[in-house]
N, CA, C and O atoms as a DFTB+ gen file, in Angstrom:
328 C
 N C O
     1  1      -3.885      22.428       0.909
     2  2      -4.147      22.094      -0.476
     3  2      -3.435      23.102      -1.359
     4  3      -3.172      24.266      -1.055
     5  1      -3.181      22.524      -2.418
     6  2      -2.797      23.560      -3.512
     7  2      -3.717      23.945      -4.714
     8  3      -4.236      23.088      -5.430
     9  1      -3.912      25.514      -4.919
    10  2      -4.811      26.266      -5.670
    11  2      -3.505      26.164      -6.920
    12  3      -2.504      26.854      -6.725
    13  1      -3.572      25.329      -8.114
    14  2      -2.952      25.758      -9.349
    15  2      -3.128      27.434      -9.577
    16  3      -2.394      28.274      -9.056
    17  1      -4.461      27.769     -10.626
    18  2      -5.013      28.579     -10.489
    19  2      -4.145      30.330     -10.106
    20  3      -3.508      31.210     -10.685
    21  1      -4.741      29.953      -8.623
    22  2      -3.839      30.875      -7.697
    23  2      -2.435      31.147      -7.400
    24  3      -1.843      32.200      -7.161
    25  1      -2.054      29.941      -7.476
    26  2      -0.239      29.549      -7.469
    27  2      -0.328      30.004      -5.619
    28  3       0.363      30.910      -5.153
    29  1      -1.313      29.163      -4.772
    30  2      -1.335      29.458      -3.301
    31  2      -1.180      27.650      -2.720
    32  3      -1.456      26.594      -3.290
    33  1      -0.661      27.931      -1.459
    34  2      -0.668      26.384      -1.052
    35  2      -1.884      27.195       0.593
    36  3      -1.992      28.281       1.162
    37  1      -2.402      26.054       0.673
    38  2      -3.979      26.785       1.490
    39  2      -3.723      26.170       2.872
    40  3      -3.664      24.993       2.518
    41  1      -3.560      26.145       4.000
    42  2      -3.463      25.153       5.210
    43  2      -4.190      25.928       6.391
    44  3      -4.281      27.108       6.732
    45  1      -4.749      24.487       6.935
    46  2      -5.666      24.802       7.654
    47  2      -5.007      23.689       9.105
    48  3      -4.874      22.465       9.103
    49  1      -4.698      24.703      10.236
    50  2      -4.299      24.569      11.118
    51  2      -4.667      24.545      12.438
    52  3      -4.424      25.530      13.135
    53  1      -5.605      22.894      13.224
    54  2      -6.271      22.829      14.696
    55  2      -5.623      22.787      15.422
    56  3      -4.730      21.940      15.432
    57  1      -5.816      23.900      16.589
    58  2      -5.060      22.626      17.871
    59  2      -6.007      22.019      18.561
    60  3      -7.120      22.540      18.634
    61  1      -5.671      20.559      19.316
    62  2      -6.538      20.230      19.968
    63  2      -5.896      19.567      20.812
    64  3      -5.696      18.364      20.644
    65  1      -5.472      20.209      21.838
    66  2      -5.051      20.132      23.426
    67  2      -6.599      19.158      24.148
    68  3      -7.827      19.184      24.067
    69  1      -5.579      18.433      24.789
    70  2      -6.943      17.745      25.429
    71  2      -7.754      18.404      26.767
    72  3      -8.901      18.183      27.154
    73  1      -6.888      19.145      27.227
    74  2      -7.293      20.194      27.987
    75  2      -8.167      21.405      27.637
    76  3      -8.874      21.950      28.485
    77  1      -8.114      21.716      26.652
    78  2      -8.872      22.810      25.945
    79  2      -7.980      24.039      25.902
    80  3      -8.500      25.111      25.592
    81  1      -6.743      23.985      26.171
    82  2      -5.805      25.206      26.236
    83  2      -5.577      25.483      24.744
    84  3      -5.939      24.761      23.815
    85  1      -4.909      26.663      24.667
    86  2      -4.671      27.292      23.715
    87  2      -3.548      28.131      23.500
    88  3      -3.320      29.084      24.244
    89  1      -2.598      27.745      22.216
    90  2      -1.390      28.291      22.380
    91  2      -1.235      29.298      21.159
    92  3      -1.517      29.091      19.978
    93  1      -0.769      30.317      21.689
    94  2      -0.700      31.649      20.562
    95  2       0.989      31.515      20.451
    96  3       1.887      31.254      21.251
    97  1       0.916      31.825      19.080
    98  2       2.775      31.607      19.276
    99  2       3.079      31.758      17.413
   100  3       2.109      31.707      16.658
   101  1       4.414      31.927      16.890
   102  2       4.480      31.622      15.877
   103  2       4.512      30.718      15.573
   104  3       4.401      29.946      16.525
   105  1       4.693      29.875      13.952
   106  2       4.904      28.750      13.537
   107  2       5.434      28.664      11.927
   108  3       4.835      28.951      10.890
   109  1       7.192      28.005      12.212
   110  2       7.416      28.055      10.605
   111  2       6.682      26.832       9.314
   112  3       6.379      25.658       9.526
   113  1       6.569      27.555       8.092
   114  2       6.230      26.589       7.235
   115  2       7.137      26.402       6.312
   116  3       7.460      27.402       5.671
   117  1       7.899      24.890       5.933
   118  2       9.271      24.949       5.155
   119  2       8.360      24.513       3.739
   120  3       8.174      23.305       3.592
   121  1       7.768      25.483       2.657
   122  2       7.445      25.195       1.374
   123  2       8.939      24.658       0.764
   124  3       9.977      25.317       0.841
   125  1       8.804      23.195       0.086
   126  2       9.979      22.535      -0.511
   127  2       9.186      22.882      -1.867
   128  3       8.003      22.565      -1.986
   129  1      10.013      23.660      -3.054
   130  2       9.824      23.126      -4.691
   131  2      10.528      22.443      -4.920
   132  3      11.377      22.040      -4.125
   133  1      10.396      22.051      -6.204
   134  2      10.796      20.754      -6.911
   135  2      11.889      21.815      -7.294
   136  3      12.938      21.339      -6.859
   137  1      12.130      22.890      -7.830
   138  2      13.207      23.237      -8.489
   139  2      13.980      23.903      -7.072
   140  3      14.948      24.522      -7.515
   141  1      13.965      23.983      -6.146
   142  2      15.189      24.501      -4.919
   143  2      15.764      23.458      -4.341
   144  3      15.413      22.305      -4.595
   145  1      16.315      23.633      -3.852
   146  2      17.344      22.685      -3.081
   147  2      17.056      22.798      -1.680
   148  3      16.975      21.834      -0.919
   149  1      16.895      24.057      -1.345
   150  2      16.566      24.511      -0.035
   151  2      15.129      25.471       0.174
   152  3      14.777      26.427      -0.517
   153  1      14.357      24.804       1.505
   154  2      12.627      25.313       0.976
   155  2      12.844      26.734       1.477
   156  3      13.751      27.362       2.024
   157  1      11.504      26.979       1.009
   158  2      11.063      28.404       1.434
   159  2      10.717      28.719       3.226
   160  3       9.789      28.225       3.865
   161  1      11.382      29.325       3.551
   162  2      10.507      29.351       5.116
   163  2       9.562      30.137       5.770
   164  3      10.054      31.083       6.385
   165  1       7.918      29.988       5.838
   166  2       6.871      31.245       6.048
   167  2       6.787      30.564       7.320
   168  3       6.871      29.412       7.747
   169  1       6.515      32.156       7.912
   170  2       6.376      32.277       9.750
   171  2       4.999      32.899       9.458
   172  3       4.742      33.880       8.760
   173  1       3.787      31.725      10.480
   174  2       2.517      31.915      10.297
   175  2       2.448      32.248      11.992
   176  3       3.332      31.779      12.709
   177  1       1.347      33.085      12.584
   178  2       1.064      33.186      13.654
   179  2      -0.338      32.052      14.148
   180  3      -1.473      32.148      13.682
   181  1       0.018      31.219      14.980
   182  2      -1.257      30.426      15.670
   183  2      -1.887      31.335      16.352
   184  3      -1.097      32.108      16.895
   185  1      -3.132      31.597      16.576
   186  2      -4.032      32.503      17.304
   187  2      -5.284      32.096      17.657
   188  3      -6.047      32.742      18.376
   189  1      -5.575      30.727      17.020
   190  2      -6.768      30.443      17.670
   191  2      -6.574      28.625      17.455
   192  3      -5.598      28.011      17.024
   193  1      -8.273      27.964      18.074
   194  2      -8.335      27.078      18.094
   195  2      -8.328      26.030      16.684
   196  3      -8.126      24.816      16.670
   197  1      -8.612      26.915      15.565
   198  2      -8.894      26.696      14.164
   199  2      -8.076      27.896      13.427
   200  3      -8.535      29.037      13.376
   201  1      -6.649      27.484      12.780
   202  2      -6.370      28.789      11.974
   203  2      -6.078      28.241      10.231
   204  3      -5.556      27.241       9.738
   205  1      -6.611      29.267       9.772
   206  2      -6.184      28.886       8.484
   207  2      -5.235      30.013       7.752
   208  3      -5.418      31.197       8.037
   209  1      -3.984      29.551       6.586
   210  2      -3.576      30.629       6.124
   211  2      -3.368      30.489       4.743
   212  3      -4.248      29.689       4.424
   213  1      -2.660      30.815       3.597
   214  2      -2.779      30.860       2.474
   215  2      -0.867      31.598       2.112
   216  3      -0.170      32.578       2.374
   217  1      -0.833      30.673       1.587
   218  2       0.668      31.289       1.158
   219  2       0.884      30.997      -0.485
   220  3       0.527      29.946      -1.018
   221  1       1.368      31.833      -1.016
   222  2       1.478      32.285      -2.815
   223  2       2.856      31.909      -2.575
   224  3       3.707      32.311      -1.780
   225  1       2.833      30.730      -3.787
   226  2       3.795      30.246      -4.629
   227  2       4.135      30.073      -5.783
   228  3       3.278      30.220      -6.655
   229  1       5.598      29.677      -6.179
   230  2       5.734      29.696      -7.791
   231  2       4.874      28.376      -8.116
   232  3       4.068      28.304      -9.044
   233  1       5.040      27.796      -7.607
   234  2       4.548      26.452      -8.415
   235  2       4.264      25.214      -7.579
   236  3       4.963      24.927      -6.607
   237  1       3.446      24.642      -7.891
   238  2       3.254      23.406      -6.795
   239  2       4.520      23.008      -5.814
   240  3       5.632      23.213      -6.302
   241  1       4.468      22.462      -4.481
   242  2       5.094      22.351      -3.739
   243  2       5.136      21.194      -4.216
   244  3       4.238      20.666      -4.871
   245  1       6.706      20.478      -3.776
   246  2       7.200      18.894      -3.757
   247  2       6.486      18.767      -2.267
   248  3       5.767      17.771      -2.180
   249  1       6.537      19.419      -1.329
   250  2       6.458      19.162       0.144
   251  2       6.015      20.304       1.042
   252  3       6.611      21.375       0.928
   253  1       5.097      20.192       1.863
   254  2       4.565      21.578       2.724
   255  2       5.592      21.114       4.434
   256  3       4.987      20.223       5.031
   257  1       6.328      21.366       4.854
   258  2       6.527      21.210       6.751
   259  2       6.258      21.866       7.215
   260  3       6.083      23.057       6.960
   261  1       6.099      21.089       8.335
   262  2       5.571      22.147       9.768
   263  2       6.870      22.150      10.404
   264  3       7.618      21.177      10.305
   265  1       7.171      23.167      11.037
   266  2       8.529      23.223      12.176
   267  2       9.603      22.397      11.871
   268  3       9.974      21.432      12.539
   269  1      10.116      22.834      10.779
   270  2      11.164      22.007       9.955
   271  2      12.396      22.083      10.947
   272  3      13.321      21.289      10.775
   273  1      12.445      22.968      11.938
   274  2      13.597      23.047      12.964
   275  2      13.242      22.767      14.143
   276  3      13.922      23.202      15.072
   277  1      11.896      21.838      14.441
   278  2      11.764      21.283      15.644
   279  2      11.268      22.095      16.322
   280  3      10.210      21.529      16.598
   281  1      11.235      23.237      16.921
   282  2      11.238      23.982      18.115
   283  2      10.150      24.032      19.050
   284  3      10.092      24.471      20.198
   285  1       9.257      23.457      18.269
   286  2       7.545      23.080      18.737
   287  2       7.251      21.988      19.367
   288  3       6.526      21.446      18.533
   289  1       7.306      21.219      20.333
   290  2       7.116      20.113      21.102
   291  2       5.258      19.763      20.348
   292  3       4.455      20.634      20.684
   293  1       4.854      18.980      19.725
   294  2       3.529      18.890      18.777
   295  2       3.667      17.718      18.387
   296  3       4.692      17.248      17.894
   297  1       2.533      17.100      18.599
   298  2       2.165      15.893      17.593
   299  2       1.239      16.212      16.057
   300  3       0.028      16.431      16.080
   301  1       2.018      16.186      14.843
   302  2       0.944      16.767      13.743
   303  2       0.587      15.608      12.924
   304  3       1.438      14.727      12.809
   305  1      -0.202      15.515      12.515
   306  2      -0.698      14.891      11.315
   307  2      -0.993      15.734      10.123
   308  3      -1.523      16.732      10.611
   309  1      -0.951      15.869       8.999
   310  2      -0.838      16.410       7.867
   311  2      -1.636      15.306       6.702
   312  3      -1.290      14.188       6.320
   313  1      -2.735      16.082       6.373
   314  2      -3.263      15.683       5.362
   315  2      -3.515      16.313       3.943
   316  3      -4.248      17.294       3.822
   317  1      -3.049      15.875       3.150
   318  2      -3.229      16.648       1.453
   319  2      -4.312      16.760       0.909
   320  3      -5.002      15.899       0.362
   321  1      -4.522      18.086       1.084
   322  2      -6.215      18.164       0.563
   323  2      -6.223      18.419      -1.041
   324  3      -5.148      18.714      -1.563
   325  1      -7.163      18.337      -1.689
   326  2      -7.147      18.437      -3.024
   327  2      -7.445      19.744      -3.656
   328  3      -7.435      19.854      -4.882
């Protein structure tokens, strides 16, 4: 979600392996603005089964990605929270 307010975009990140495994690892986030051409790229660390993180921005995102360069074999779904 995005905090106006704050100028933060908020994401909250499960895994849910059907196995119950658990993968620690990094993970990029490509923040797109409306005014760049090319997004921002934040490297979040996965560490648990439920992670959440918080990243400060100029201004509302056009677009949040996950692994904008693939490198993550993942099925995601992405939902826009309010």
């Amino acid at each position: 979600s995005y905090d106006a307010a704050a100028r933060q975009v908020r994401l909250s990140l499960d895994q849910v392996q059907a196995d119950g495994s658990l993968f620690v690892m990094p993970l990029d986030v490509a923040v797109h603005a409306r005014s760049q051409a090319v997004p921002t790229i934040h490297r979040v660390q996965l560490n648990a089964k439920t992670n959440a993180f918080v990243i400060d921005v100029e201004s509302e995102p056009a677009e949040v990605e996950l692994d904008p360069n693939s490198w993550v074999l993942m099925e995601a779904t992405i939902e826009r929270g309010t």
